[in-house]
Tab-separated table of C-alpha atoms in Angstrom:
chain	number	residue	atom	x	y	z
A	1	MET	CA	3.933	-21.837	93.679
A	2	ALA	CA	5.951	-22.902	90.345
A	3	TRP	CA	4.147	-23.151	87.840
A	4	TRP	CA	5.312	-25.820	84.864
A	5	SER	CA	4.225	-26.374	81.439
A	6	VAL	CA	1.558	-29.053	80.500
A	7	THR	CA	4.290	-31.039	78.195
A	8	THR	CA	6.738	-31.112	80.971
A	9	ILE	CA	3.645	-32.413	83.768
A	10	TRP	CA	3.281	-34.472	81.098
A	11	ARG	CA	6.754	-36.119	80.904
A	12	TRP	CA	6.511	-36.148	84.441
A	13	LEU	CA	3.242	-38.101	84.994
A	14	ARG	CA	4.322	-40.181	81.941
A	15	PHE	CA	7.396	-41.103	83.741
A	16	LEU	CA	6.060	-41.648	87.091
A	17	SER	CA	3.570	-43.964	85.639
A	18	LYS	CA	6.481	-46.080	85.317
A	19	THR	CA	7.083	-46.967	88.693
A	20	VAL	CA	4.683	-45.567	90.855
A	21	ARG	CA	0.015	-46.029	91.170
A	22	LEU	CA	-1.189	-42.268	90.132
A	23	SER	CA	-4.627	-41.580	90.287
A	24	ALA	CA	-7.620	-38.721	90.920
A	25	LEU	CA	-8.872	-39.312	94.467
A	26	THR	CA	-12.437	-36.952	95.168
A	27	ALA	CA	-13.101	-36.379	98.993
A	28	ARG	CA	-17.120	-36.143	98.139
A	29	ASN	CA	-18.085	-34.451	101.238
A	30	PRO	CA	-16.403	-31.774	103.471
A	31	ALA	CA	-15.709	-33.637	106.938
A	32	ASN	CA	-18.608	-32.655	109.901
A	33	LEU	CA	-17.398	-31.614	112.814
A	34	PRO	CA	-16.446	-33.166	115.714
A	35	LEU	CA	-14.371	-35.728	113.138
A	36	THR	CA	-15.497	-39.273	114.473
A	37	ILE	CA	-13.014	-42.443	113.091
A	38	HIS	CA	-13.340	-45.820	113.548
A	39	GLU	CA	-10.360	-47.725	111.825
A	40	LEU	CA	-6.473	-46.754	110.544
A	41	GLU	CA	-4.173	-47.563	107.689
A	42	ARG	CA	-0.977	-47.931	106.885
A	43	HIS	CA	1.166	-48.806	103.474
A	44	PRO	CA	4.171	-51.204	104.858
A	45	LEU	CA	5.877	-51.579	100.916
A	46	GLY	CA	6.019	-48.003	99.890
A	47	THR	CA	4.784	-44.024	100.319
A	48	GLN	CA	1.803	-42.350	99.687
A	49	ALA	CA	1.361	-38.895	98.645
A	50	PHE	CA	-2.185	-36.330	98.474
A	51	ILE	CA	-1.318	-33.558	96.961
A	52	PRO	CA	-4.470	-30.981	96.821
A	53	MET	CA	-5.419	-30.045	93.292
A	54	LYS	CA	-7.053	-27.065	93.586
A	55	GLY	CA	-5.584	-25.495	96.632
A	56	GLU	CA	-8.479	-27.089	99.306
A	57	VAL	CA	-7.760	-27.107	103.005
A	58	PHE	CA	-7.721	-30.606	104.075
A	59	VAL	CA	-6.974	-32.576	107.249
A	60	VAL	CA	-4.716	-35.460	108.069
A	61	VAL	CA	-4.871	-38.143	110.790
A	62	VAL	CA	-1.820	-40.077	111.987
A	63	ALA	CA	-0.888	-42.156	114.891
A	64	LEU	CA	2.914	-43.757	115.618
A	65	GLY	CA	2.743	-47.518	115.980
A	66	ASP	CA	4.654	-50.643	114.959
A	67	ASP	CA	1.524	-53.861	113.879
A	68	LYS	CA	-1.323	-51.924	115.540
A	69	PRO	CA	-1.673	-47.926	115.625
A	70	ASP	CA	-0.708	-46.083	119.145
A	71	LEU	CA	-3.967	-44.125	119.873
A	72	SER	CA	-2.213	-42.580	123.058
A	73	THR	CA	-0.019	-40.960	119.440
A	74	LEU	CA	-3.020	-40.062	117.238
A	75	ARG	CA	-2.598	-35.995	116.087
A	76	ALA	CA	-4.372	-34.545	113.709
A	77	PHE	CA	-3.721	-31.440	111.502
A	78	ILE	CA	-5.324	-28.931	109.358
A	79	THR	CA	-3.506	-28.024	106.748
A	80	ASN	CA	-3.199	-25.078	104.685
A	81	GLY	CA	-4.458	-25.407	101.413
A	82	GLU	CA	-0.713	-25.046	99.410
A	83	GLN	CA	0.668	-27.867	101.127
A	84	GLY	CA	0.095	-31.510	100.516
A	85	VAL	CA	1.173	-34.559	102.651
A	86	ASN	CA	3.482	-37.835	101.695
A	87	TYR	CA	3.005	-40.353	104.649
A	88	HIS	CA	6.188	-42.669	105.301
A	89	ARG	CA	5.904	-46.367	104.928
A	90	ASN	CA	3.962	-47.993	107.602
A	91	VAL	CA	2.830	-44.582	109.053
A	92	TRP	CA	-1.170	-45.148	110.283
A	93	HIS	CA	-3.108	-42.482	109.087
A	94	HIS	CA	-6.892	-41.832	108.488
A	95	PRO	CA	-8.029	-41.390	104.520
A	96	LEU	CA	-8.457	-37.918	104.147
A	97	PHE	CA	-10.880	-35.674	105.121
A	98	ALA	CA	-12.346	-32.857	103.503
A	99	TRP	CA	-12.232	-29.349	104.846
A	100	GLN	CA	-14.444	-26.955	103.935
A	101	ARG	CA	-15.288	-28.368	100.324
A	102	VAL	CA	-15.018	-30.797	97.870
A	103	THR	CA	-11.784	-31.766	97.483
A	104	ASP	CA	-9.818	-33.190	94.317
A	105	PHE	CA	-6.343	-34.787	95.061
A	106	LEU	CA	-3.485	-36.346	93.262
A	107	THR	CA	-3.247	-39.372	94.783
A	108	ILE	CA	0.873	-41.023	94.331
A	109	ASP	CA	1.002	-44.574	95.907
A	110	ARG	CA	4.693	-45.622	95.437
A	111	GLY	CA	3.690	-49.842	97.010
A	112	GLY	CA	1.144	-50.674	94.703
A	113	SER	CA	-2.192	-52.677	95.153
A	114	ASP	CA	-1.078	-54.696	98.095
A	115	ASN	CA	0.186	-51.662	100.018
A	116	CYS	CA	-2.466	-51.427	102.673
A	117	ASP	CA	-2.974	-52.588	106.209
A	118	VAL	CA	-6.273	-51.394	107.701
A	119	GLU	CA	-7.032	-51.744	111.803
A	120	SER	CA	-10.606	-51.333	112.760
A	121	ILE	CA	-9.735	-48.815	116.825
A	122	PRO	CA	-12.356	-47.950	119.378
A	123	GLU	CA	-14.394	-44.747	117.800
A	124	GLN	CA	-12.091	-41.981	118.321
A	125	GLU	CA	-13.726	-38.219	118.058
A	126	LEU	CA	-10.910	-35.140	117.117
A	127	CYS	CA	-11.258	-31.976	117.784
A	128	PHE	CA	-9.633	-28.910	117.169
A	129	ALA	CA	-8.508	-25.818	118.983
């Protein structure tokens, strides 16, 4: 893993802040098993990325679909804590689940404030093998 100087990171963040929305997001509580979801969201205007700030493991939930999510394609993944996720434009996903502890993320949203469609879905219980 590469570590950059504070000055380099600051310059990079200043550049990004002119073109994208940056924020810090805290997933306040770890998820309880089984995971249950009631809605999915997508971002039609741009990508959205999440990077865990302290190497915490988190859960990614995604589905294919055009106007509505195709629940037959619903998948959940557990990250290894050393990777972030970048959702392509229009990918249906659930907001992040922290896995084992409270998790802080750097969030990069390239679509602006009107960049979120939310779709209610029948309750889905997610299990992991």
